[in-house]
CSV table of N, CA, C and O in Angstrom, one decimal:
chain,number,residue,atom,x,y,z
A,18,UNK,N,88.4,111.6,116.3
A,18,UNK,CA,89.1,112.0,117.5
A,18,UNK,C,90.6,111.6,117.4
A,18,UNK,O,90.8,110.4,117.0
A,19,UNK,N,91.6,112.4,117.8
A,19,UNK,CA,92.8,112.3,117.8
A,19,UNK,C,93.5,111.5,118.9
A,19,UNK,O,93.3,112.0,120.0
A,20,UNK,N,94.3,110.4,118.9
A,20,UNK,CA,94.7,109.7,119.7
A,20,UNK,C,96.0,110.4,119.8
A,20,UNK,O,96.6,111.2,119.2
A,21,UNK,N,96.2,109.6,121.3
A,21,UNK,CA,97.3,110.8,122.4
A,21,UNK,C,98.6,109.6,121.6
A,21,UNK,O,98.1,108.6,121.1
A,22,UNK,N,99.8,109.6,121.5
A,22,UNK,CA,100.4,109.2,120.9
A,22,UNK,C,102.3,109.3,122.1
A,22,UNK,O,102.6,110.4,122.6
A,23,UNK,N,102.8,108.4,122.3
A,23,UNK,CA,103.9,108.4,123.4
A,23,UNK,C,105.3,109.0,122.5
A,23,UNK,O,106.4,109.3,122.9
A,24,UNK,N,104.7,109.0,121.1
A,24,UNK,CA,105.9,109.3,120.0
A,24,UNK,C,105.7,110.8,119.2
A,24,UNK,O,104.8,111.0,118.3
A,25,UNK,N,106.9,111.8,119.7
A,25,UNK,CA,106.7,113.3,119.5
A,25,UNK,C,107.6,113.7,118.4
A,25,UNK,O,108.4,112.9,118.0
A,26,UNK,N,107.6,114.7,117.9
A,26,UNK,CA,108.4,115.5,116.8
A,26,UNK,C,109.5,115.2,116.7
A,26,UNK,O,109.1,115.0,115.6
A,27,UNK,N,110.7,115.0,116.8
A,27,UNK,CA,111.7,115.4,117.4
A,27,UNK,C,112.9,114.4,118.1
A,27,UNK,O,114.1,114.5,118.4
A,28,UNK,N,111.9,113.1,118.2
A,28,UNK,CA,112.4,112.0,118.8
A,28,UNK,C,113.0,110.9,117.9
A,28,UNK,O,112.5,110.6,116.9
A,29,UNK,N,113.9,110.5,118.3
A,29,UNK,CA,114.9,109.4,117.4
A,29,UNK,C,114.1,108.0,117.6
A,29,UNK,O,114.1,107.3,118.7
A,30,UNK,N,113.6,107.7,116.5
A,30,UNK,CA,113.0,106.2,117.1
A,30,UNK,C,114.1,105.3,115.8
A,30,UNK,O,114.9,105.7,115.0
A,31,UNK,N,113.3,103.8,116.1
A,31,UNK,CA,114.3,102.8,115.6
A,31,UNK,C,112.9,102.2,114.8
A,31,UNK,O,111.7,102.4,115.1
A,32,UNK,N,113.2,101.6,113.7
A,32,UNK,CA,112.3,100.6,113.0
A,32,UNK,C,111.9,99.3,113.4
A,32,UNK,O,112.6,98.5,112.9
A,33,UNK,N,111.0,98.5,114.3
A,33,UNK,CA,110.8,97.1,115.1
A,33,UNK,C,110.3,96.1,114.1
A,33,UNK,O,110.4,94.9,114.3
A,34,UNK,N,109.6,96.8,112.6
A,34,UNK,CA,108.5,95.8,112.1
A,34,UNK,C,109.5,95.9,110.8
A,34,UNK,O,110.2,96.8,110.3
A,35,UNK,N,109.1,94.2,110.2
A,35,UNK,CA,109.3,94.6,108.9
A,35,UNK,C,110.2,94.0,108.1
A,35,UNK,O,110.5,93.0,108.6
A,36,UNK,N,110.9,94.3,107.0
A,36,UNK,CA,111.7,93.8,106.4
A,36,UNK,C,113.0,94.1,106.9
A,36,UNK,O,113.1,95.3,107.2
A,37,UNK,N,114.8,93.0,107.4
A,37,UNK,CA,116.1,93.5,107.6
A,37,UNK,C,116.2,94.4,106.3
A,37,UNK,O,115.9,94.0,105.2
A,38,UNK,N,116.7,95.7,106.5
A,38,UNK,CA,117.9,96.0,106.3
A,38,UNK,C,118.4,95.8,105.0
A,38,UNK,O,118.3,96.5,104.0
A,39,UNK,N,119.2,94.4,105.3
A,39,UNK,CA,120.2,93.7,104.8
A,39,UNK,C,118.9,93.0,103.4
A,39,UNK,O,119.1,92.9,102.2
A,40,UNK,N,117.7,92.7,103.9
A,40,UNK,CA,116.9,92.7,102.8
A,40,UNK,C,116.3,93.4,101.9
A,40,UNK,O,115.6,93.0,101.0
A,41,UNK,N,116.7,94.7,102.3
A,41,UNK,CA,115.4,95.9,101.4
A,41,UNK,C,114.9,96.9,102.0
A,41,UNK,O,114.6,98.0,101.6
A,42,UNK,N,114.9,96.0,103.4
A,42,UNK,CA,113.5,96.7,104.2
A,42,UNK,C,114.4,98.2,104.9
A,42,UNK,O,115.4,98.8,104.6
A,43,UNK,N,112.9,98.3,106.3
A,43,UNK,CA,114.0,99.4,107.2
A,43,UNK,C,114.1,99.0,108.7
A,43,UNK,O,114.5,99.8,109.6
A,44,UNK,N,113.6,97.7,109.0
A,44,UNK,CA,114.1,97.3,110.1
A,44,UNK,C,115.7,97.8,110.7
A,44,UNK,O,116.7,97.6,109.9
A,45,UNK,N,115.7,98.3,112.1
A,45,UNK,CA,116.9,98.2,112.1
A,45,UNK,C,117.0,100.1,112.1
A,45,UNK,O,117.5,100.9,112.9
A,46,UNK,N,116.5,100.2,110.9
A,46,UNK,CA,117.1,101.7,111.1
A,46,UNK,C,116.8,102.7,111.9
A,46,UNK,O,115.7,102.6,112.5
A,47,UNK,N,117.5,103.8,112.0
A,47,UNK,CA,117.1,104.7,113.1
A,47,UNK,C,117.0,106.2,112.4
A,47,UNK,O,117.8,106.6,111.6
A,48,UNK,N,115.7,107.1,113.0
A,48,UNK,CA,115.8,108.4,112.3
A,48,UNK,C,114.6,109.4,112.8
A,48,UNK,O,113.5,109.0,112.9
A,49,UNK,N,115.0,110.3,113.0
A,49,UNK,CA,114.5,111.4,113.4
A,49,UNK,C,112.9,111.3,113.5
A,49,UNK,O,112.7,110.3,112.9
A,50,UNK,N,111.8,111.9,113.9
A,50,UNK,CA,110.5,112.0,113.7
A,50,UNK,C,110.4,113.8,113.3
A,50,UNK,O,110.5,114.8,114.0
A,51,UNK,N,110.1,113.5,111.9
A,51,UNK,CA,109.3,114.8,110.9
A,51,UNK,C,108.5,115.1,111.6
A,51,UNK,O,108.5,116.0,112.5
A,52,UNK,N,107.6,114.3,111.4
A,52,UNK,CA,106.3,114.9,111.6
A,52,UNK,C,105.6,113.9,111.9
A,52,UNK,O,105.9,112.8,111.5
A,53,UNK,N,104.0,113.9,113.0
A,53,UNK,CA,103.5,113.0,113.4
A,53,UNK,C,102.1,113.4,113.3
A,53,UNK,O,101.9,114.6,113.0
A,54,UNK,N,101.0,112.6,113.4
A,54,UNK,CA,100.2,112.4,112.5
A,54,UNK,C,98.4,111.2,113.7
A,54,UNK,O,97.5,110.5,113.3
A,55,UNK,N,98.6,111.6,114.7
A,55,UNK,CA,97.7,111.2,115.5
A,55,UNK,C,96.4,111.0,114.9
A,55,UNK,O,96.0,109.8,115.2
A,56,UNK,N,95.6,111.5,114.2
A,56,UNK,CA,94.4,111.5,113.7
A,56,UNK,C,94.2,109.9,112.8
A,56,UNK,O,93.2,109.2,112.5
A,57,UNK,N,95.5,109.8,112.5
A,57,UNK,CA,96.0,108.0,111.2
A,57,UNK,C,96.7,107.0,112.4
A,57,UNK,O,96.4,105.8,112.7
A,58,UNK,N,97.6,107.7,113.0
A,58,UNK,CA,98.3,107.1,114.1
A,58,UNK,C,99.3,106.9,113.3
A,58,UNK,O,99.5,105.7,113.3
A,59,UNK,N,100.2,107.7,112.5
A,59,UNK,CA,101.9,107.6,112.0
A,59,UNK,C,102.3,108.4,112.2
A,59,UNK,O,101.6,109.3,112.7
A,60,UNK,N,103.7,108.4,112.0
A,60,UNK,CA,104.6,109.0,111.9
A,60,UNK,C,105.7,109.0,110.7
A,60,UNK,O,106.2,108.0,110.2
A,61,UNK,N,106.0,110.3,110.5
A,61,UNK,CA,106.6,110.6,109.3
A,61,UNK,C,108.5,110.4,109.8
A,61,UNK,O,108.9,111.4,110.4
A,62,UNK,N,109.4,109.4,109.4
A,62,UNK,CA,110.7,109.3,109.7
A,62,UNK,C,111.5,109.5,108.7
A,62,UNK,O,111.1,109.3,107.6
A,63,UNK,N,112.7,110.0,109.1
A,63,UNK,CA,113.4,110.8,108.1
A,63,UNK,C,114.3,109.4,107.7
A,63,UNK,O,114.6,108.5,108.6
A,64,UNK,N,114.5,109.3,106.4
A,64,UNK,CA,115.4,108.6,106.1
A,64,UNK,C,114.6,106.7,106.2
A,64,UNK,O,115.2,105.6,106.1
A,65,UNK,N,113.3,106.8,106.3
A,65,UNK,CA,112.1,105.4,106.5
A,65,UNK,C,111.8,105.4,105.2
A,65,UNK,O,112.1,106.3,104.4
A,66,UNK,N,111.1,104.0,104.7
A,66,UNK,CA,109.8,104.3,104.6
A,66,UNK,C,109.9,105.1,103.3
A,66,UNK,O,108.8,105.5,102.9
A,67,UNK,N,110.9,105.4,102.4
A,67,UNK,CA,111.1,105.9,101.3
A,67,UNK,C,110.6,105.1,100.0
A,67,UNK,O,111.1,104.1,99.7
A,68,UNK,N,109.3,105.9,99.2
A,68,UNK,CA,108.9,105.8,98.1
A,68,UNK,C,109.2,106.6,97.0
A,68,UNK,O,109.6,107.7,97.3
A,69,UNK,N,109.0,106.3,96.0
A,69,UNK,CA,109.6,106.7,94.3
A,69,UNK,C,108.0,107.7,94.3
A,69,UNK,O,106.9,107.1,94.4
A,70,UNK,N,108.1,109.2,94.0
A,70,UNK,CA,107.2,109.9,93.2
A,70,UNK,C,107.6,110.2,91.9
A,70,UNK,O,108.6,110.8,91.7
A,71,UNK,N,106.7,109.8,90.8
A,71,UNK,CA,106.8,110.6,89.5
A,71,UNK,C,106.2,111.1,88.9
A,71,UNK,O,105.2,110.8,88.3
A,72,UNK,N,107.0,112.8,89.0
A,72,UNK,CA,106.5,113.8,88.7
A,72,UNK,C,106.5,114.6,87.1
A,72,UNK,O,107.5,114.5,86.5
A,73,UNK,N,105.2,115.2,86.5
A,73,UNK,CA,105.5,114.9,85.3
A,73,UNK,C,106.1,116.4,84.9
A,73,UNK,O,105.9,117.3,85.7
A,74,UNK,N,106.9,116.6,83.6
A,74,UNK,CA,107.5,117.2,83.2
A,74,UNK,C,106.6,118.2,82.8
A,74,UNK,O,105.7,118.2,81.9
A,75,UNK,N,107.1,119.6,84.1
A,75,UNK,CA,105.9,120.7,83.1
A,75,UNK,C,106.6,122.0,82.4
A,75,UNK,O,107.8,121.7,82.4
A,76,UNK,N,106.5,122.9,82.0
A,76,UNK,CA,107.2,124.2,82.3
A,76,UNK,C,107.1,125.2,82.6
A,76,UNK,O,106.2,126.0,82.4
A,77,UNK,N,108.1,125.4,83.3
A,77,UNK,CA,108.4,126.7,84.6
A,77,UNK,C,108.7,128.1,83.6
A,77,UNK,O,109.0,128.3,82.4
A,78,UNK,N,108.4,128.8,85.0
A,78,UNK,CA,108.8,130.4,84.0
A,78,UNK,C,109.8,130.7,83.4
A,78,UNK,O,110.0,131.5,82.4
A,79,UNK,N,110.9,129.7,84.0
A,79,UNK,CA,112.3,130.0,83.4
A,79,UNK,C,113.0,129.4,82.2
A,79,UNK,O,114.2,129.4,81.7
A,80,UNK,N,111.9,129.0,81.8
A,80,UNK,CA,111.7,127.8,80.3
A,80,UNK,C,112.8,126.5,81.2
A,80,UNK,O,113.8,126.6,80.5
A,81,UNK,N,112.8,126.1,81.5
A,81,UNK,CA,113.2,125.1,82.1
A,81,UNK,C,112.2,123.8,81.9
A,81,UNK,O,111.2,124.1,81.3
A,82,UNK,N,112.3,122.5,82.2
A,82,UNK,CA,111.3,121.1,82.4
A,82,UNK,C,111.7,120.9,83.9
A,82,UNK,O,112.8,121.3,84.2
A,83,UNK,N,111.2,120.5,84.6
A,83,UNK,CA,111.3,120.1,86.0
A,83,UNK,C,109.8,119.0,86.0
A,83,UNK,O,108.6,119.2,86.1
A,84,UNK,N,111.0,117.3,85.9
A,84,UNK,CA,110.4,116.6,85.9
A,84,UNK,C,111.3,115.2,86.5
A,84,UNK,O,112.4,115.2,86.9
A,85,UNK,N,110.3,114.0,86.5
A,85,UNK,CA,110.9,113.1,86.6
A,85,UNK,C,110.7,112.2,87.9
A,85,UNK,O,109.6,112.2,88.5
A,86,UNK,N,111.9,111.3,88.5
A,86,UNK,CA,111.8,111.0,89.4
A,86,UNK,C,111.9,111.2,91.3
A,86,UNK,O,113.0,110.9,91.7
A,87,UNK,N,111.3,111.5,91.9
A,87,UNK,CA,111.9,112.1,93.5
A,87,UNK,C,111.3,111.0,94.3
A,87,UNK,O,110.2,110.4,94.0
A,88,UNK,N,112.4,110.8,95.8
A,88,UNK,CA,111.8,110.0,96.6
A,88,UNK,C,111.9,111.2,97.4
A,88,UNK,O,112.5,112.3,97.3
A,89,UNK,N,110.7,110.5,98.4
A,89,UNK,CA,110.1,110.8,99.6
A,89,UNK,C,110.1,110.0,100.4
A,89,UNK,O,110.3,108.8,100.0
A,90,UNK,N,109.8,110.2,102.0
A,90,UNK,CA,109.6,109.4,103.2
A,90,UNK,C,108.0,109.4,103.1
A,90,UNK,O,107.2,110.1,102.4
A,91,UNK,N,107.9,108.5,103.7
A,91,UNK,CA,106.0,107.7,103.2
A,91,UNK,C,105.7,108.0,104.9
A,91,UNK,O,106.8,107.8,105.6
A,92,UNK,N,104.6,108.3,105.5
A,92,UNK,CA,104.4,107.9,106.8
A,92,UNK,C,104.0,106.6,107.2
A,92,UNK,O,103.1,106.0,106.7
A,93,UNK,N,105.1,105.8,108.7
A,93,UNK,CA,105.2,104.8,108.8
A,93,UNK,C,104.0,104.3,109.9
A,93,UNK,O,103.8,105.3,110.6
A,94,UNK,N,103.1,103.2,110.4
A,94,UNK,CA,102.6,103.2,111.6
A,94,UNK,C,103.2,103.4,112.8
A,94,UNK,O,104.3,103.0,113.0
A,95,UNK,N,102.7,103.9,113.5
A,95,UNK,CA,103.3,104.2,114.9
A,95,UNK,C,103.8,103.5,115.8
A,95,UNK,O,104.7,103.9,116.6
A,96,UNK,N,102.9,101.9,115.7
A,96,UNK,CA,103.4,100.6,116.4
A,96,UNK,C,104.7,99.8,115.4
A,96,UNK,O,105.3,98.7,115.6
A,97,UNK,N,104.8,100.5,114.7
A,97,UNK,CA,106.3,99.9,113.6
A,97,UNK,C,107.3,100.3,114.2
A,97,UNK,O,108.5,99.8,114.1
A,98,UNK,N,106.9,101.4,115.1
A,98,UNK,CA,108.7,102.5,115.4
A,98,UNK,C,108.7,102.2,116.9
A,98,UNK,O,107.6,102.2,117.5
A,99,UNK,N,109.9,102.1,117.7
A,99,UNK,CA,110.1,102.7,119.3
A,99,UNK,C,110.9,103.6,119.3
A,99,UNK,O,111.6,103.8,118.2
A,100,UNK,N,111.1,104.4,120.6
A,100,UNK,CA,111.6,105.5,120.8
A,100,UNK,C,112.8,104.5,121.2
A,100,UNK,O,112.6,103.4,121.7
A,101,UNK,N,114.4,105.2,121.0
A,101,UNK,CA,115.4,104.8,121.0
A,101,UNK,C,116.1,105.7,122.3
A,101,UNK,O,116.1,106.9,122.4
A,102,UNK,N,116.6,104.8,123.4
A,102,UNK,CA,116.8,105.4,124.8
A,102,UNK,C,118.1,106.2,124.4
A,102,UNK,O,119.1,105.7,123.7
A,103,UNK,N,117.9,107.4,124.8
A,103,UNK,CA,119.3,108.1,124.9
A,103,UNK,C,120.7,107.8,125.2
A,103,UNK,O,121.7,108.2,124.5
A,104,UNK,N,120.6,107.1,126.5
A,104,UNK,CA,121.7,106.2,127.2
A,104,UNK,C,122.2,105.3,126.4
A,104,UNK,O,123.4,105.4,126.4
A,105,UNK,N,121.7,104.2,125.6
A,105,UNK,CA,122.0,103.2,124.7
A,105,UNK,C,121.8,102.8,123.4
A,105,UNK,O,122.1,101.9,122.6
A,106,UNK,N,121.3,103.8,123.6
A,106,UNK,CA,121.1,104.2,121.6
A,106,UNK,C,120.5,102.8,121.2
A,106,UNK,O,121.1,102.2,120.2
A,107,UNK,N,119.3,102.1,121.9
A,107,UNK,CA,118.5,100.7,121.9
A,107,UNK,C,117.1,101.4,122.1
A,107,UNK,O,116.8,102.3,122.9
A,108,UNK,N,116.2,100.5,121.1
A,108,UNK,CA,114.8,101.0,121.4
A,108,UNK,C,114.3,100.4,122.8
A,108,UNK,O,114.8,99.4,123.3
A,109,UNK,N,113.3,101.4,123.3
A,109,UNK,CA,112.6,101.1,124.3
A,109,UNK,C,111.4,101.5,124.8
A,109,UNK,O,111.0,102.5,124.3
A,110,UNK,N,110.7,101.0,125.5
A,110,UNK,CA,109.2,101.7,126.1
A,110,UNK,C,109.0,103.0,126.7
A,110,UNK,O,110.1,103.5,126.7
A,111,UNK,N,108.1,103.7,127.1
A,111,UNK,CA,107.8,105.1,126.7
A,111,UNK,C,107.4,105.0,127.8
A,111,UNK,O,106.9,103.9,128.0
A,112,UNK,N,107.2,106.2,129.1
A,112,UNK,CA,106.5,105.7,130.4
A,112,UNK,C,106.9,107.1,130.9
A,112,UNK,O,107.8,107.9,130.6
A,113,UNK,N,105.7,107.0,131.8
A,113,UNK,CA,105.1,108.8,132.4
A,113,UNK,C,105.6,108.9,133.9
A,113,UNK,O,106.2,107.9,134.4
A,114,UNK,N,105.3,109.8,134.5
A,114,UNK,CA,105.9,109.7,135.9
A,114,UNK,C,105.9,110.9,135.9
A,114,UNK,O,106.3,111.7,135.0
A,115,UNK,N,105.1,111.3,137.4
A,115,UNK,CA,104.7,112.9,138.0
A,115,UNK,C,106.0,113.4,138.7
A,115,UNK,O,106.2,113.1,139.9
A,116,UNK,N,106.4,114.1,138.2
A,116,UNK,CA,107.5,114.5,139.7
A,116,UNK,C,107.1,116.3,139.8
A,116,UNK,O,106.6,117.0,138.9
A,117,UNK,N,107.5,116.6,141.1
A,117,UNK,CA,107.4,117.9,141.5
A,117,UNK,C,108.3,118.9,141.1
A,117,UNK,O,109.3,118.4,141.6
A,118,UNK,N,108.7,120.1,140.5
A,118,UNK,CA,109.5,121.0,140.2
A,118,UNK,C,108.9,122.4,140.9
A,118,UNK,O,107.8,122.9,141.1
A,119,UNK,N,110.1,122.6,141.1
A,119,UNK,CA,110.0,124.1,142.4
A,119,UNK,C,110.9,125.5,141.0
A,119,UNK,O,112.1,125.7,140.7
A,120,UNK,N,109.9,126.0,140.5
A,120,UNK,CA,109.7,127.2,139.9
A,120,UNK,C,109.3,128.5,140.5
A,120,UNK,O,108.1,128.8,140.7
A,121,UNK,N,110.6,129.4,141.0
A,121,UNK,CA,110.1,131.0,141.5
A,121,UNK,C,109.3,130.4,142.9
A,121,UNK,O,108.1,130.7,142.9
A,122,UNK,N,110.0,129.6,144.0
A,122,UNK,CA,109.4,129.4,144.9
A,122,UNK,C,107.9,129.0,144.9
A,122,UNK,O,107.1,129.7,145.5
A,123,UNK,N,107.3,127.8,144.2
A,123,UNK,CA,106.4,127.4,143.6
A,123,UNK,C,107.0,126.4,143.4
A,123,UNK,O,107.9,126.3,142.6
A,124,UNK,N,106.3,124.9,144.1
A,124,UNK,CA,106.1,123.6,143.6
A,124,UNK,C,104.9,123.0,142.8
A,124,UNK,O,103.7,123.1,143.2
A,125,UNK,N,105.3,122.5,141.8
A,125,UNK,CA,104.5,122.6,140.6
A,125,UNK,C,104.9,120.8,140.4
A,125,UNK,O,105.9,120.2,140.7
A,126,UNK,N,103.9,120.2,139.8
A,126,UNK,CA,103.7,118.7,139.5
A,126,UNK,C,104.2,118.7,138.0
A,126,UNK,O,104.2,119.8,137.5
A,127,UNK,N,104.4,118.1,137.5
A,127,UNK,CA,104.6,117.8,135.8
A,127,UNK,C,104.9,116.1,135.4
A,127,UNK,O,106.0,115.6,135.6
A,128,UNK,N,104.0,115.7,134.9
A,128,UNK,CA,104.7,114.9,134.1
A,128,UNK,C,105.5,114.8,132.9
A,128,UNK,O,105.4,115.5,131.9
A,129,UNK,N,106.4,113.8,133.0
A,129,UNK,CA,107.9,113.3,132.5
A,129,UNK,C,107.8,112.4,131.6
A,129,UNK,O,107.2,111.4,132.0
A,130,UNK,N,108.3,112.2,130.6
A,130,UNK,CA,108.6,111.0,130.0
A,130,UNK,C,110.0,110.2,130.1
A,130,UNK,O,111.1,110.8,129.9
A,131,UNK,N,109.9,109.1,130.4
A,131,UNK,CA,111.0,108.3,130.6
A,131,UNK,C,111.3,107.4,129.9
A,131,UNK,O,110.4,107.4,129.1
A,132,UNK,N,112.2,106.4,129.6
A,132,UNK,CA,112.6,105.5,129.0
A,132,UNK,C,112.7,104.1,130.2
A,132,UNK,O,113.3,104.2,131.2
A,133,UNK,N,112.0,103.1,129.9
A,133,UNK,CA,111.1,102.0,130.5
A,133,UNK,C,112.4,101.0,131.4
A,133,UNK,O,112.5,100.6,132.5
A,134,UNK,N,113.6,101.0,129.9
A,134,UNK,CA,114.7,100.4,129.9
A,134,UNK,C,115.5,101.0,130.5
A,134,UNK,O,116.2,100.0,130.7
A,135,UNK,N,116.2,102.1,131.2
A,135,UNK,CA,117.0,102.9,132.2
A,135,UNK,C,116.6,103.0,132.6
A,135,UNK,O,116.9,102.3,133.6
A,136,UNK,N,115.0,104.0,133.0
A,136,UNK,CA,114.6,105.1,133.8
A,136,UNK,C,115.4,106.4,133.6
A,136,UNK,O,115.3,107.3,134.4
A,137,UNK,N,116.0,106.4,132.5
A,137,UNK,CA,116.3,107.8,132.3
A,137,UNK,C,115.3,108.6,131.8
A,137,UNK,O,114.5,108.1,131.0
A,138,UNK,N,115.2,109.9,132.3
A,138,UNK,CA,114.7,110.8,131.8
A,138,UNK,C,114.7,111.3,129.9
A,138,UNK,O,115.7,111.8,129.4
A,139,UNK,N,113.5,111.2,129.0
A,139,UNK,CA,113.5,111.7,127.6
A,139,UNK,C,113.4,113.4,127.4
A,139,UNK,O,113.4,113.9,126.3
């Protein structure tokens, strides 16, 4: 079963866990969400979490070799990353809130995602 997840496609989170930066690591850094992954509970960040694949030399139609070394982004845990508040470009908590919108004369409920640290709207 798939767990419901506060962290979507699309959203800029920051790295919380882990090695600085200034050591190796990716603490610190901030970067897009690829892609997410509920069923493991990661998420894939652009520019995270980068591992070395090596790919072995084969040949292509064009007589060419296409081989060697490529990195990739690795999917990171989910409890590694926060979502980074818009207003302050600082990670923060993730928080729901029903408010009513009036569509074509029609009030309608929806829940919102907010950032914990403003209350601004995500």
């Amino acid at each position: 079963m798939a767990n419901k997840l506060k962290i979507k496609k699309g959203d800029l989170v920051q790295v919380i866990a882990g090695a600085r930066a200034s050591r190796g690591g990716d603490r610190g850094k901030q970067g897009k969400v690829l892609a997410v992954y509920p069923e493991r509970n990661r998420v894939l960040v652009e520019g995270v979490n980068r591992v070395i694949k090596h790919k072995k030399a084969t040949q292509t139609q064009a007589g060419g070799t296409a081989g060697g070394r490529e990195t990739h982004e690795a999917p990171i845990h989910v409890s590694n990353v926060a979502l980074v508040d818009p207003k302050d470009n600082k990670p923060t908590r993730v928080g729901y809130r029903e408010e009513s919108v009036e569509r074509d004369g029609r009030t309608k409920t929806v829940r919102v995602r907010y950032s914990r640290r403003t209350g601004e709207e995500i």
